[in-house]
PDB file of C-alpha atoms in Angstrom:
ATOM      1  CA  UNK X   1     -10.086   1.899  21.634  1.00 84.00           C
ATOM      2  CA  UNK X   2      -8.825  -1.383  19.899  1.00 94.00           C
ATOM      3  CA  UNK X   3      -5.385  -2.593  21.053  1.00 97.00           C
ATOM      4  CA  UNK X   4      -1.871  -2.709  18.941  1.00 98.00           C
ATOM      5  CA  UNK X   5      -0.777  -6.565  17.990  1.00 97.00           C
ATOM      6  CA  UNK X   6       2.845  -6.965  18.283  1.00 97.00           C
ATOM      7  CA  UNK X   7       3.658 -10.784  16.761  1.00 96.00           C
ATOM      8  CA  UNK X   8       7.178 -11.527  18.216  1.00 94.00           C
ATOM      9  CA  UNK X   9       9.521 -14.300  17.088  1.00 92.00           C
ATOM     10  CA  UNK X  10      12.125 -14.052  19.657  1.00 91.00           C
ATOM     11  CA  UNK X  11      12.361 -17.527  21.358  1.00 88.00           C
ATOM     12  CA  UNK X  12      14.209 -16.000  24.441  1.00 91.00           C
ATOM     13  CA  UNK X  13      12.036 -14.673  27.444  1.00 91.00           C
ATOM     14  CA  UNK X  14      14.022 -11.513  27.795  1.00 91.00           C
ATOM     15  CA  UNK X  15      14.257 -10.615  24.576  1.00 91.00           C
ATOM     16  CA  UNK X  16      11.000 -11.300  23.668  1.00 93.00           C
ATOM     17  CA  UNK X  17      10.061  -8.875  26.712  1.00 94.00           C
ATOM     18  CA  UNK X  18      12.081  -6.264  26.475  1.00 94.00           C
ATOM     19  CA  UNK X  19      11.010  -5.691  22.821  1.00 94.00           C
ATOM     20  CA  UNK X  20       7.427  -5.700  24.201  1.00 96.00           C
ATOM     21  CA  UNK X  21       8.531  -2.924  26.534  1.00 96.00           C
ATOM     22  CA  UNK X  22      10.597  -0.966  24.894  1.00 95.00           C
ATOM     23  CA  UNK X  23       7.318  -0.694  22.037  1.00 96.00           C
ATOM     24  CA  UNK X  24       4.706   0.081  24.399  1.00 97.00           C
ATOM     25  CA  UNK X  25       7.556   3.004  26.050  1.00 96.00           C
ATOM     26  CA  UNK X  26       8.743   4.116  22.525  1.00 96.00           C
ATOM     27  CA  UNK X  27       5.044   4.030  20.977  1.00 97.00           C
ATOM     28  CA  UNK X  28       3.808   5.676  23.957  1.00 97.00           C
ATOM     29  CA  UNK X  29       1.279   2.908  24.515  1.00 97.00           C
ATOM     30  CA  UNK X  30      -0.133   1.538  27.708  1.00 97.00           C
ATOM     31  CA  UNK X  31       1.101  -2.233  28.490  1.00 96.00           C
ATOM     32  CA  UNK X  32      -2.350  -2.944  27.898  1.00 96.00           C
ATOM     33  CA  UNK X  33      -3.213  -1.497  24.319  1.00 98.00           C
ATOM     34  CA  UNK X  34      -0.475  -4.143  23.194  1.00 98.00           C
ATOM     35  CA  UNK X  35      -1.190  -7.708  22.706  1.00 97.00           C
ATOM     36  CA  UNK X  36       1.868  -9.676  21.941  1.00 97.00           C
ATOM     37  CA  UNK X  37       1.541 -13.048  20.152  1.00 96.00           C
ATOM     38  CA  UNK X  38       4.578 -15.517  20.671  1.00 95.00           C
ATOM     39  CA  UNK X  39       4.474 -16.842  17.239  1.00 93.00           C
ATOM     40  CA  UNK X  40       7.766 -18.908  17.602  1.00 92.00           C
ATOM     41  CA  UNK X  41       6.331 -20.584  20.924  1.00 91.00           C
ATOM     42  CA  UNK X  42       2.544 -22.226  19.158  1.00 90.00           C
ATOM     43  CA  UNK X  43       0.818 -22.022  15.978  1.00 89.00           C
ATOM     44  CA  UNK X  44      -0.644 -18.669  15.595  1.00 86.00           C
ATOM     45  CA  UNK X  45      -4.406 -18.750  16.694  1.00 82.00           C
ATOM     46  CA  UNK X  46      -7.206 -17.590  14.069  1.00 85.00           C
ATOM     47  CA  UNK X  47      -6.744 -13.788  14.286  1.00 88.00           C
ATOM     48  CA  UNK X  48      -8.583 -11.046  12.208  1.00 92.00           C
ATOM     49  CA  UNK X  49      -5.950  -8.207  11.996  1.00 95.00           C
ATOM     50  CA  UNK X  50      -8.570  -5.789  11.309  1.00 95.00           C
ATOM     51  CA  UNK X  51      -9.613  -5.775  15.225  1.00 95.00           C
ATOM     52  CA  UNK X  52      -6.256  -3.858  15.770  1.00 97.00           C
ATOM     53  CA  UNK X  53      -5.406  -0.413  15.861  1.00 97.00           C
ATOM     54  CA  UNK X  54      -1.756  -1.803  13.922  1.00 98.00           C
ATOM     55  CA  UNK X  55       0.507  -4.454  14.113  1.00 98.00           C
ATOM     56  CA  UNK X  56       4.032  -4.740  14.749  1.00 98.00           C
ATOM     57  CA  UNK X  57       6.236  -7.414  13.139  1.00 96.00           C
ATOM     58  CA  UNK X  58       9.324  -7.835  15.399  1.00 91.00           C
ATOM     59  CA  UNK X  59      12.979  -8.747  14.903  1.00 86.00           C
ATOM     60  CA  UNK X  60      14.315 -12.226  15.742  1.00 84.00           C
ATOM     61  CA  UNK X  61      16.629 -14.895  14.372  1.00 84.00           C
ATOM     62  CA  UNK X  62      14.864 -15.825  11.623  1.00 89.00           C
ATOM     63  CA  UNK X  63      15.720 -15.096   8.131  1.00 89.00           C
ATOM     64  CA  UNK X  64      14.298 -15.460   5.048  1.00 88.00           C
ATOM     65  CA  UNK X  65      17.290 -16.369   3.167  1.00 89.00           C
ATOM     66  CA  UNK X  66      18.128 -19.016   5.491  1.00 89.00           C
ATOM     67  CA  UNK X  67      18.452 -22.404   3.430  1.00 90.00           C
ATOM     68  CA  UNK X  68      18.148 -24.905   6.453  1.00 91.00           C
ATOM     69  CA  UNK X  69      14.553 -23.623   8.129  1.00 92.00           C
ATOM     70  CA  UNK X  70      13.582 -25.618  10.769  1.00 94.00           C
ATOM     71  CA  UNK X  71      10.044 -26.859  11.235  1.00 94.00           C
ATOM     72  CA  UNK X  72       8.953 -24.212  13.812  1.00 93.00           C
ATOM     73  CA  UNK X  73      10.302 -21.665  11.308  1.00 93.00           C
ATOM     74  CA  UNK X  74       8.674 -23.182   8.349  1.00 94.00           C
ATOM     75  CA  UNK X  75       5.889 -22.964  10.422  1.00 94.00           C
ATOM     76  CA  UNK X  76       6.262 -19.086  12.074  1.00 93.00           C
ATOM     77  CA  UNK X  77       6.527 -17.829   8.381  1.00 93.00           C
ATOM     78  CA  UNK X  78       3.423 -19.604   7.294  1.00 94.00           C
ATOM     79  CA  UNK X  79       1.710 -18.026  10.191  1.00 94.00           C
ATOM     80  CA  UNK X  80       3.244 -14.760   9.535  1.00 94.00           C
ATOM     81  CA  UNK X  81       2.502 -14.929   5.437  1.00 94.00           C
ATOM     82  CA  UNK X  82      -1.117 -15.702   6.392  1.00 95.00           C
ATOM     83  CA  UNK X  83      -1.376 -12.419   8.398  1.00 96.00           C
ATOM     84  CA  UNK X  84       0.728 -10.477   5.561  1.00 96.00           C
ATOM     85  CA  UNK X  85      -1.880 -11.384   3.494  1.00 96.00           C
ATOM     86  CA  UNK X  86      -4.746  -9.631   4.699  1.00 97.00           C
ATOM     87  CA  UNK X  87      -2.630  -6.516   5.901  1.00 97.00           C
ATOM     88  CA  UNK X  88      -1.374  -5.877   2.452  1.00 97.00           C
ATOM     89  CA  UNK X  89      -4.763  -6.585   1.425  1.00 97.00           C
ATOM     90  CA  UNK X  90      -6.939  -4.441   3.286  1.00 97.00           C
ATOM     91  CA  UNK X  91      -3.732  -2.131   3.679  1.00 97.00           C
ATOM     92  CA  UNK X  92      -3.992  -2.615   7.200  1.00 98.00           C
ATOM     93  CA  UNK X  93      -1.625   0.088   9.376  1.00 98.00           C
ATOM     94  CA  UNK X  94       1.593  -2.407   9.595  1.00 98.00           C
ATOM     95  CA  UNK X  95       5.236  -1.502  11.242  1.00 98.00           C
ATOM     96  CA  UNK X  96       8.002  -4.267  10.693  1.00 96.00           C
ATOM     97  CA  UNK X  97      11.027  -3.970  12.395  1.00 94.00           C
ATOM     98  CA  UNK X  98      14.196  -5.555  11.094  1.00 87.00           C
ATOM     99  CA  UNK X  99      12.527  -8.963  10.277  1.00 89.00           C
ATOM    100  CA  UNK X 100      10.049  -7.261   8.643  1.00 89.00           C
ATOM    101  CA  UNK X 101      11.544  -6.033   5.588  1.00 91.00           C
ATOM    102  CA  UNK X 102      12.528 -10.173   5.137  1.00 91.00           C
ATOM    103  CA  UNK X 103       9.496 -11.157   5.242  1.00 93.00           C
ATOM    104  CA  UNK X 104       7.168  -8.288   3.624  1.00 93.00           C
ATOM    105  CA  UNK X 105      10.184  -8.363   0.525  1.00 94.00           C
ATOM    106  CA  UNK X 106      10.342 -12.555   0.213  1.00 92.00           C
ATOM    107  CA  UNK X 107       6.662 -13.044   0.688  1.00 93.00           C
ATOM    108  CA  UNK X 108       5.972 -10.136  -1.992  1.00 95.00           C
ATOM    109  CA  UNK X 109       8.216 -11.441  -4.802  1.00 93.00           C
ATOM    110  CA  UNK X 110      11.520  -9.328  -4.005  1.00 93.00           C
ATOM    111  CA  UNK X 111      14.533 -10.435  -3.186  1.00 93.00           C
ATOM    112  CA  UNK X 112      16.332 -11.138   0.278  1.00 90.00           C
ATOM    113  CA  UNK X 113      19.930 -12.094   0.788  1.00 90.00           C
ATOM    114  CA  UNK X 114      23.075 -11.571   3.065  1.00 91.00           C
ATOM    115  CA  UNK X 115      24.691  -9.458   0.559  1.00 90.00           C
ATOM    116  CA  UNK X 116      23.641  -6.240   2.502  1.00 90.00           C
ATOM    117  CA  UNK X 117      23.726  -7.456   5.868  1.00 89.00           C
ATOM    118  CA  UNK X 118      25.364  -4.917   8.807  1.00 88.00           C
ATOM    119  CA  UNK X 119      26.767  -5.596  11.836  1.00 88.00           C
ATOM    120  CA  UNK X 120      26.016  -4.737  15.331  1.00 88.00           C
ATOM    121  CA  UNK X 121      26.385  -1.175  15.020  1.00 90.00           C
ATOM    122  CA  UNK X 122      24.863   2.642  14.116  1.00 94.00           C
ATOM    123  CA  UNK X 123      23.646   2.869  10.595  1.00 94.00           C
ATOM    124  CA  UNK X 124      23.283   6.664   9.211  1.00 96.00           C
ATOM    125  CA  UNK X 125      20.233   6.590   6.665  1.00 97.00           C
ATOM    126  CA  UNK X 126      18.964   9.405   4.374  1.00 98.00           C
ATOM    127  CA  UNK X 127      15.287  10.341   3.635  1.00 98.00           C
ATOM    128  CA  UNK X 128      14.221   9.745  -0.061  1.00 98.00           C
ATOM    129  CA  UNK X 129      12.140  12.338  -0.951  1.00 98.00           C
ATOM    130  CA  UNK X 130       8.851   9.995  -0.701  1.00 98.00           C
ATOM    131  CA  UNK X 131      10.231   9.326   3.231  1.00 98.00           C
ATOM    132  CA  UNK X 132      10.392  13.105   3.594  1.00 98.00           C
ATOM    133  CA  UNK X 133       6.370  13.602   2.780  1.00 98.00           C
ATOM    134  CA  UNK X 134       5.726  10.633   4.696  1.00 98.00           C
ATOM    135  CA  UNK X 135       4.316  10.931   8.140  1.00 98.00           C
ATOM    136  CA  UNK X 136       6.217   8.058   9.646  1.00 98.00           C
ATOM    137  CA  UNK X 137       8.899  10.022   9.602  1.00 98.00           C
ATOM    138  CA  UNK X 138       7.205  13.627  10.912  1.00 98.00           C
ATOM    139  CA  UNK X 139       9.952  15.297  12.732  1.00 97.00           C
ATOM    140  CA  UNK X 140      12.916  13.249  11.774  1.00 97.00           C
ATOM    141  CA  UNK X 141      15.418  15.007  10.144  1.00 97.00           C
ATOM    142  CA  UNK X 142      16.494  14.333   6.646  1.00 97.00           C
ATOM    143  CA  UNK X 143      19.655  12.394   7.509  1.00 97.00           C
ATOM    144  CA  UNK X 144      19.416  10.151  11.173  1.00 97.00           C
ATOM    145  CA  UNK X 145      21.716   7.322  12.920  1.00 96.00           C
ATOM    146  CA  UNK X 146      20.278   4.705  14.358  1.00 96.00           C
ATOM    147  CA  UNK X 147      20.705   0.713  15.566  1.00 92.00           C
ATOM    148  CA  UNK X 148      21.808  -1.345  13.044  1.00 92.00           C
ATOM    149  CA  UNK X 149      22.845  -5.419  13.220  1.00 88.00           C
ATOM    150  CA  UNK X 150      21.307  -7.453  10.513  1.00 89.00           C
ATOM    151  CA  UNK X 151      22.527 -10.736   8.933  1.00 87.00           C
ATOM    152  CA  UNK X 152      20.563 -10.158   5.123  1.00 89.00           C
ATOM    153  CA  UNK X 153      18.676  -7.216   4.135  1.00 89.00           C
ATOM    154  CA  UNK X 154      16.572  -6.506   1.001  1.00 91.00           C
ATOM    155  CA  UNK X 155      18.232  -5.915  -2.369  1.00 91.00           C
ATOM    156  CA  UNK X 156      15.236  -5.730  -4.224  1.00 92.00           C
ATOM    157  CA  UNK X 157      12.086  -4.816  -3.165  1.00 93.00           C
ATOM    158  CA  UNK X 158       8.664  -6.215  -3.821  1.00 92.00           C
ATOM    159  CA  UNK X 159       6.988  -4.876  -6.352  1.00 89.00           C
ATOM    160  CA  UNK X 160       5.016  -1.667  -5.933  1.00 93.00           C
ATOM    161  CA  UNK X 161       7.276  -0.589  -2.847  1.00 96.00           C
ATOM    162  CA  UNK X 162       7.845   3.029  -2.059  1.00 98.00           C
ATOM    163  CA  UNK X 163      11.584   3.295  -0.885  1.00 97.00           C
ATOM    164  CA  UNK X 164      11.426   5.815   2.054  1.00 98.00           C
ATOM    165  CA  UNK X 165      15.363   5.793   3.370  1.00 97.00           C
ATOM    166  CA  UNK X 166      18.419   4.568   1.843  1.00 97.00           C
ATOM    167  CA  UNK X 167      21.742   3.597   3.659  1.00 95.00           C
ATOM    168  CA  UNK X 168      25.447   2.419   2.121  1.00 93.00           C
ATOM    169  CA  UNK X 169      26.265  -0.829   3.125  1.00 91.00           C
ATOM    170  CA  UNK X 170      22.027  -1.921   2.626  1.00 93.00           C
ATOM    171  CA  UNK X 171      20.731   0.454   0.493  1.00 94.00           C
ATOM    172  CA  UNK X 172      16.848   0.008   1.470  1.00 96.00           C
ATOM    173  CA  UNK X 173      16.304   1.323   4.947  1.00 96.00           C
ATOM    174  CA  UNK X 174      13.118   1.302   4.981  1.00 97.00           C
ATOM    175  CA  UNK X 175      10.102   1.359   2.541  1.00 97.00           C
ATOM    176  CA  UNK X 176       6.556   1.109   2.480  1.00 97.00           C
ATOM    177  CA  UNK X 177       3.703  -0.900   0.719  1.00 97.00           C
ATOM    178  CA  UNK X 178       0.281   0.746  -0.198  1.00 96.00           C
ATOM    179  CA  UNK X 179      -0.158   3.961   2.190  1.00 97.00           C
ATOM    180  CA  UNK X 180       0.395   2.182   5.662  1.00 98.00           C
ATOM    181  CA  UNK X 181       2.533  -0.768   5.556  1.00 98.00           C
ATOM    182  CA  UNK X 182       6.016  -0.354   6.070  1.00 98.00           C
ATOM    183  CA  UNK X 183       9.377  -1.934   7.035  1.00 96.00           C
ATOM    184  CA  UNK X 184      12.319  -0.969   8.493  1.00 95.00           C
ATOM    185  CA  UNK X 185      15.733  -2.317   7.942  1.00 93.00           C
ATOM    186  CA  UNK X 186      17.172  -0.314  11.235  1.00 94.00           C
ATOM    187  CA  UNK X 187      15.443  -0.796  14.859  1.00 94.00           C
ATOM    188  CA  UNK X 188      13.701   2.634  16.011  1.00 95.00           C
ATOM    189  CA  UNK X 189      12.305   0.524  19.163  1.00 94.00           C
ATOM    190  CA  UNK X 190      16.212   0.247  20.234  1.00 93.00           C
ATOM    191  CA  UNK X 191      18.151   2.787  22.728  1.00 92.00           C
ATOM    192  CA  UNK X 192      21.808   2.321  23.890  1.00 93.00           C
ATOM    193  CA  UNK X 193      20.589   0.242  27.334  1.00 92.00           C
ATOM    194  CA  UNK X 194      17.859  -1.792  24.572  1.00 91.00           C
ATOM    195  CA  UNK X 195      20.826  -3.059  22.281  1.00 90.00           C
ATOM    196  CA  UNK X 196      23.158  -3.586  24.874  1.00 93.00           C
ATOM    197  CA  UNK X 197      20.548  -6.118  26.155  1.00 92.00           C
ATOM    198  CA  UNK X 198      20.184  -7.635  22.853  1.00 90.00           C
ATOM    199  CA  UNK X 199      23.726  -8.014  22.488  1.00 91.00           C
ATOM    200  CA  UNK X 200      24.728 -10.143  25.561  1.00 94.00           C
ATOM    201  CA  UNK X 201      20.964 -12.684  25.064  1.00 90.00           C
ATOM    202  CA  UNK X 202      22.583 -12.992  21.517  1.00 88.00           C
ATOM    203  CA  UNK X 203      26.524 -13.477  22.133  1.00 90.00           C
ATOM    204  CA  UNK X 204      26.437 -16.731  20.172  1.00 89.00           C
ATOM    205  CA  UNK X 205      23.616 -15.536  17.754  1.00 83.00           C
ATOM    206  CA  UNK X 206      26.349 -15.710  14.723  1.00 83.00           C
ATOM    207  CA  UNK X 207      25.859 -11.596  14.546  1.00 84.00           C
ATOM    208  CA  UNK X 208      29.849 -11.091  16.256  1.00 86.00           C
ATOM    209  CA  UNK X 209      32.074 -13.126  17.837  1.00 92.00           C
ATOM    210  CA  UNK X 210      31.300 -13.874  21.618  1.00 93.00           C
ATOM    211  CA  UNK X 211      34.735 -12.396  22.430  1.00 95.00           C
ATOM    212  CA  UNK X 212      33.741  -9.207  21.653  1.00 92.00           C
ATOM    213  CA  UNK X 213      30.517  -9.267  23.768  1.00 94.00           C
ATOM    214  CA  UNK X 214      31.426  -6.536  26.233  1.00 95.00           C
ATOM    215  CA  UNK X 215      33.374  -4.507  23.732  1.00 94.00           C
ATOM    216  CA  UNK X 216      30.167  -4.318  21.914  1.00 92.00           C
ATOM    217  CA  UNK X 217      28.223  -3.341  25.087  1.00 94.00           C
ATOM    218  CA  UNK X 218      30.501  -0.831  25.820  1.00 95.00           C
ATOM    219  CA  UNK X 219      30.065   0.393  21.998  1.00 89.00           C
ATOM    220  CA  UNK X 220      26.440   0.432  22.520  1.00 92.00           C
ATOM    221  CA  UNK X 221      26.088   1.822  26.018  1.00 93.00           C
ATOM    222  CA  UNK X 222      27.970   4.928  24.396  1.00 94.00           C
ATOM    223  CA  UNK X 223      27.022   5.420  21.097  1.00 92.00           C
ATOM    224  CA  UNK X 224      25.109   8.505  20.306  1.00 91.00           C
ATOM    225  CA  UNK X 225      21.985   8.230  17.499  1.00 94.00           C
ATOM    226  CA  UNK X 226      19.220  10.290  16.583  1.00 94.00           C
ATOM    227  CA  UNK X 227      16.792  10.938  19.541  1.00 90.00           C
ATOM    228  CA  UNK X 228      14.418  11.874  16.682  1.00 96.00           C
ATOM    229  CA  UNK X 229      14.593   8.022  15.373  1.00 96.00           C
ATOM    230  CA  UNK X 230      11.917   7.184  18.172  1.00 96.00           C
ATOM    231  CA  UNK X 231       9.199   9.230  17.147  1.00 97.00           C
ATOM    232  CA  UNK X 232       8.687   6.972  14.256  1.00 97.00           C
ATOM    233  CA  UNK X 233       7.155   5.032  16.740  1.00 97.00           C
ATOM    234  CA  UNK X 234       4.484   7.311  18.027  1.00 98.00           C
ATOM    235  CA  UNK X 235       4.119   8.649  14.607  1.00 98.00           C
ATOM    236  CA  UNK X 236       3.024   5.047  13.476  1.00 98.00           C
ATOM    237  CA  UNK X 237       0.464   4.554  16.440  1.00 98.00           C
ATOM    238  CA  UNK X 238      -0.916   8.658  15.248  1.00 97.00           C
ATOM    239  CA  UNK X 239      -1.220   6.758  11.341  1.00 97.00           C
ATOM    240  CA  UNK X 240      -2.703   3.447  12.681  1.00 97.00           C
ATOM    241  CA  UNK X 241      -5.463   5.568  14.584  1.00 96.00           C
ATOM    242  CA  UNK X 242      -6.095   8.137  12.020  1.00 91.00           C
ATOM    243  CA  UNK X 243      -5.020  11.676  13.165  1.00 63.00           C
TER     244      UNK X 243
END
């Protein structure tokens, strides 16, 4: 059975690992039917995305609004674009979480910016009626909270996108491209103990101010969302191998 790819751009070690595990726990995967790529770390090596079950984009600190890209970013979303390319293509099973919808809208002609952006916090989002027919979202009900923090967001999509959830604050939630790419604007691979992590590796991230690091924890640690948000995950690994 061909493994998941998971391409990561978080440059810490512990973030970069706990989104790895909390994927292969969410997904229900083994740790060994994930490969995960560091594509901040090294150039991304010659990879043919068809000899994977799916891939997963992950979240990080790149955006693709940001004005002042760095080399190694420059150089991640090259790497990235070249593997959107033949997902979109082929319409290759593809998840993107947070990130994701940045770089699927800016590489596809929409438009990214930080007039939708969120904070650290829960995000309720509402099923179009194209996300309620949609089996990435099989057995989540109609309206569903979930992790939010996000510094831009997309305000319009790339052409051809099917919106699948809407929210107030960012109206696209997620959407989806062809039958089996799609993007989330939320994080259904985050639980209370998962963003409470996030939160303290990225105090001085620019998402809140460091003062308010615990206070935040404490929000997370205690905030209630939608159990049913994680079965997105294992619905995407049921898509990606075709029952």
């Amino acid at each position: 059975m061909r493994p998941f790819l998971l391409l990561s751009t978080r440059p810490e070690d512990d973030a970069a690992e706990g989104e790895r595990e909390a994927i292969v726990r969410l997904a229900g995967l083994r740790p060994d039917e994930l490969v995960q790529i560091r594509v901040e770390a090294a150039a991304v090596p010659s990879l043919d995305p068809t000899q994977y079950a799916g891939v997963f984009l992950g979240g990080g600190p790149f955006n693709a609004s940001d004005t002042d890209k760095s080399a190694v970013q420059l150089r991640a979303e090259a790497d990235i674009a070249r593997v959107l390319d033949v997902v979109v293509a082929r319409d290759l099973p593809f998840l993107g979480l947070c990130y994701g919808v940045g770089a699927l809208t800016a590489h596809f002609g929409g438009v990214v910016d930080r007039s939708v952006g969120e904070d650290v916090g829960v995000v309720t989002s509402t099923l179009t009626d194209e996300g309620r027919a949609d089996p990435l979202f099989d057995g989540i009900p109609d309206r569903f909270r979930a992790f939010t923090a996000h510094k831009e967001g997309c305000r319009v999509p790339a052409a051809g996108a099917t919106v699948l959830a809407t929210g107030v604050a960012c109206r696209i939630q997620a959407f989806r491209l062809g039958r089996n790419v799609y993007a989330t604007q939320f994080h259904p691979e985050l639980d209370s103990a998962g963003l409470a992590a996030r939160i303290r590796i990225y105090r001085d991230a620019g998402y809140f101010d460091p003062a308010d690091t615990e206070k935040l924890v404490a929000f997370a640690e205690t905030s209630t969302i939608s159990d049913e948000v994680h079965l997105m995950m294992t619905n995407f690994v049921r898509i990606a191998r075709g029952r």
